[in-house]
Coordinates of C-alpha atoms in Angstrom, one line a residue:
M1 CA 21.7 21.2 10.9
L2 CA 24.8 19.0 11.3
A3 CA 24.2 15.2 11.5
P4 CA 25.1 13.5 14.8
P5 CA 27.8 10.8 14.6
P6 CA 26.4 7.3 13.8
P7 CA 27.0 4.5 16.3
V8 CA 30.1 3.2 14.6
D9 CA 31.7 6.6 14.6
L10 CA 30.6 7.3 18.2
A11 CA 32.2 4.1 19.4
R12 CA 35.4 4.9 17.5
L13 CA 35.6 8.4 19.0
R14 CA 35.0 7.0 22.4
E15 CA 37.8 4.5 22.1
E16 CA 40.1 7.3 21.0
L17 CA 39.2 9.4 23.9
V18 CA 40.0 6.7 26.3
R19 CA 43.3 5.9 24.7
R20 CA 44.3 9.6 24.9
D21 CA 43.0 10.0 28.5
P22 CA 43.2 7.0 30.8
A23 CA 41.1 8.8 33.4
L24 CA 38.1 7.9 31.3
R25 CA 38.8 4.2 31.4
R26 CA 36.5 3.5 34.4
A27 CA 33.6 5.4 32.8
H28 CA 34.2 3.5 29.6
A29 CA 34.3 0.1 31.2
A30 CA 31.1 0.7 33.2
T31 CA 29.2 2.1 30.2
P32 CA 27.7 0.0 27.4
P33 CA 27.4 1.5 23.8
F34 CA 25.0 4.4 23.6
L35 CA 23.4 6.5 21.0
W36 CA 23.9 10.3 20.6
R37 CA 21.2 12.3 22.4
S38 CA 19.6 13.7 19.2
R39 CA 16.7 16.1 19.4
T40 CA 14.7 18.3 16.9
G41 CA 16.9 21.2 15.8
G42 CA 16.2 24.7 14.7
F43 CA 13.7 27.1 16.3
E44 CA 11.5 24.3 17.5
G45 CA 14.3 22.6 19.2
L46 CA 15.4 25.6 21.2
F47 CA 11.8 26.6 22.0
R48 CA 11.2 23.1 23.3
M49 CA 14.4 23.2 25.5
I50 CA 13.2 26.4 27.1
V51 CA 9.7 25.0 27.7
E52 CA 11.2 21.8 29.4
Q53 CA 13.5 23.6 31.8
Q54 CA 12.9 23.3 35.5
V55 CA 9.9 21.0 35.3
S56 CA 9.6 17.3 35.5
V57 CA 9.9 15.1 32.5
A58 CA 6.2 14.2 32.6
A59 CA 5.1 17.8 33.0
A60 CA 7.4 19.0 30.2
A61 CA 5.9 16.4 27.9
A62 CA 2.4 17.4 28.8
I63 CA 3.2 21.2 28.3
W64 CA 4.8 20.6 25.0
R65 CA 1.9 18.7 23.7
R66 CA -0.3 21.6 24.6
V67 CA 2.0 24.0 22.8
V68 CA 2.0 21.9 19.6
E69 CA -1.8 21.6 19.8
G70 CA -2.1 25.3 20.5
L71 CA 0.0 26.3 17.6
A72 CA -1.9 23.8 15.4
G73 CA 1.2 21.8 14.8
D74 CA 3.1 24.8 13.3
V75 CA 5.9 25.4 15.7
C76 CA 7.6 28.2 14.0
P77 CA 8.6 31.9 14.9
E78 CA 5.7 33.4 13.0
A79 CA 3.2 31.2 14.8
V80 CA 4.6 32.0 18.2
L81 CA 4.7 35.8 17.5
A82 CA 1.1 35.6 16.3
R83 CA 0.1 34.7 19.9
D84 CA 0.5 37.2 22.7
A85 CA 2.1 36.1 26.0
E86 CA -1.3 35.5 27.6
A87 CA -2.3 33.2 24.8
L88 CA 1.0 31.2 25.2
R89 CA 0.4 30.9 28.9
T90 CA -2.9 29.1 28.2
F91 CA -0.7 26.3 26.7
G92 CA 0.9 25.8 30.1
L93 CA 3.9 28.1 29.9
S94 CA 4.9 30.4 32.7
G95 CA 4.9 34.1 32.0
Q96 CA 8.6 34.1 31.9
K97 CA 8.8 31.3 29.3
A98 CA 6.2 32.9 27.2
R99 CA 8.3 36.1 27.1
Y100 CA 11.4 34.0 26.2
A101 CA 9.5 32.3 23.4
H102 CA 8.8 35.6 21.9
E103 CA 12.4 36.7 22.3
I104 CA 13.6 33.6 20.5
A105 CA 11.1 34.0 17.7
R106 CA 11.9 37.8 17.2
A107 CA 15.6 37.0 17.0
H108 CA 15.0 34.7 14.1
V109 CA 12.5 36.9 12.3
E110 CA 14.7 40.0 12.7
G111 CA 17.8 38.1 11.4
R112 CA 19.8 38.2 14.6
I113 CA 20.1 34.4 14.3
D114 CA 19.2 32.1 11.5
F115 CA 18.0 28.8 13.1
D116 CA 17.7 27.2 9.5
H117 CA 21.5 27.6 8.8
L118 CA 23.3 27.6 12.2
E119 CA 25.8 25.1 10.7
R120 CA 27.4 28.0 8.9
L121 CA 28.6 29.4 12.2
S122 CA 31.5 28.1 14.2
D123 CA 30.7 26.7 17.6
A124 CA 31.9 29.9 19.3
E125 CA 29.9 32.1 17.0
A126 CA 26.8 29.9 17.4
V127 CA 27.0 30.1 21.2
G128 CA 27.5 33.9 21.0
R129 CA 24.4 34.3 18.8
L130 CA 22.3 32.0 21.0
T131 CA 23.3 33.6 24.3
A132 CA 22.6 37.0 23.0
I133 CA 18.9 36.2 23.1
R134 CA 17.2 36.9 26.3
G135 CA 16.4 33.7 28.1
V136 CA 19.1 31.6 26.5
G137 CA 21.9 30.9 28.9
L138 CA 25.2 29.3 28.2
W139 CA 24.3 25.8 29.3
T140 CA 21.2 25.9 27.1
A141 CA 23.2 27.2 24.1
E142 CA 25.8 24.5 24.5
T143 CA 23.4 21.6 25.0
F144 CA 21.2 22.8 22.1
L145 CA 24.2 22.8 19.9
M146 CA 25.1 19.3 21.0
F147 CA 21.7 17.6 21.0
C148 CA 19.8 19.6 18.4
E149 CA 22.6 20.5 16.0
G150 CA 24.9 17.4 16.4
R151 CA 28.0 19.4 17.2
L152 CA 31.0 17.3 18.3
D153 CA 33.1 19.7 20.2
V154 CA 30.9 21.6 22.6
F155 CA 31.1 20.9 26.3
P156 CA 28.6 22.4 29.0
G157 CA 31.1 22.9 31.8
G158 CA 28.3 24.3 34.0
D159 CA 26.5 20.9 34.1
I160 CA 26.5 19.6 37.7
A161 CA 26.3 15.9 36.5
L162 CA 29.4 16.3 34.3
Q163 CA 31.2 18.1 37.1
E164 CA 30.5 15.1 39.4
A165 CA 31.5 12.6 36.8
I166 CA 34.8 14.5 36.3
R167 CA 35.3 14.3 40.1
W168 CA 34.9 10.5 40.0
A169 CA 37.1 10.1 37.0
D170 CA 40.0 12.2 38.3
G171 CA 39.5 11.0 42.0
L172 CA 39.0 14.5 43.2
E173 CA 37.8 15.3 46.7
T174 CA 35.4 18.1 45.6
R175 CA 33.5 18.7 42.5
P176 CA 35.2 21.0 40.0
R177 CA 33.6 24.4 39.4
E178 CA 32.5 25.4 36.0
K179 CA 35.8 27.1 35.0
A180 CA 37.8 24.0 36.1
A181 CA 35.4 21.7 34.2
Y182 CA 35.9 23.7 31.0
A183 CA 39.7 23.5 31.5
R184 CA 39.6 19.8 32.1
A185 CA 37.6 19.2 28.9
E186 CA 40.3 20.8 26.8
A187 CA 42.0 17.5 26.9
W188 CA 39.1 16.0 25.0
R189 CA 39.1 18.3 22.0
P190 CA 38.1 18.0 19.2
C191 CA 35.3 15.7 20.4
R192 CA 34.4 17.1 23.8
A193 CA 30.6 16.4 23.2
V194 CA 31.6 12.6 23.0
A195 CA 33.3 12.8 26.4
A196 CA 30.2 14.6 27.8
H197 CA 28.0 11.9 26.4
L198 CA 30.2 9.2 28.1
L199 CA 30.3 11.0 31.4
W200 CA 26.6 11.6 31.4
E201 CA 25.9 7.9 30.7
W202 CA 28.3 6.8 33.4
Y203 CA 26.8 9.2 35.9
G204 CA 23.3 8.0 35.1
R205 CA 24.2 4.4 35.6
V206 CA 26.0 5.0 38.8
R207 CA 23.0 7.0 40.1
R208 CA 20.5 4.3 39.1
G209 CA 22.6 1.6 40.7
E210 CA 23.5 0.0 37.4
A211 CA 27.2 0.5 37.9
A212 CA 29.4 0.5 41.1
L213 CA 31.7 3.3 41.9
E214 CA 34.3 2.3 44.5
D215 CA 35.4 4.7 47.2
A216 CA 33.2 7.5 45.9
D217 CA 31.4 9.8 48.3
L218 CA 27.9 9.5 46.7

């Protein structure tokens, strides 16, 4: 697992991005210093991301507690595969998420992906290995590599909040689609994940009413 940038490096990279791309100045001015969104990595990190998708924060936390308790604190591929889908469903998982948990666990056990040494793969290779697993989409793979693996140059172009923040930054009338968002993020290489963090933080502050956004169709 790669280490996420410490606060001093994150601040420096953010400043560099703004110097290179003035369109980020409003986001930068409206957003105080922030920390990297770090999460547990490896198999456990990806499993948890799948568990938490499409449910509320409170529900996700409650379900994950039941998963950890149900696995006796041993959240690993072998422990997941030792329970059938019905057993996993008693922890609060849907049938689909229980099947995806087995798919992720089998991928590791069968050697199709090594969650313990993903840092050996390039970003593109890691995304390819992850999305080859049934139940792991592109957005999930990219955010996993960012939050759980500390990768600096991944950008989930399919994220609606990032697309909307790009619209604000560039003064666009409509939100860019996924392909356009990826293209726009090319200007932020080799630290696109830092730009994503900045845009997410800005988006959240505007939505919570903590920052004003002039002339925006909110």
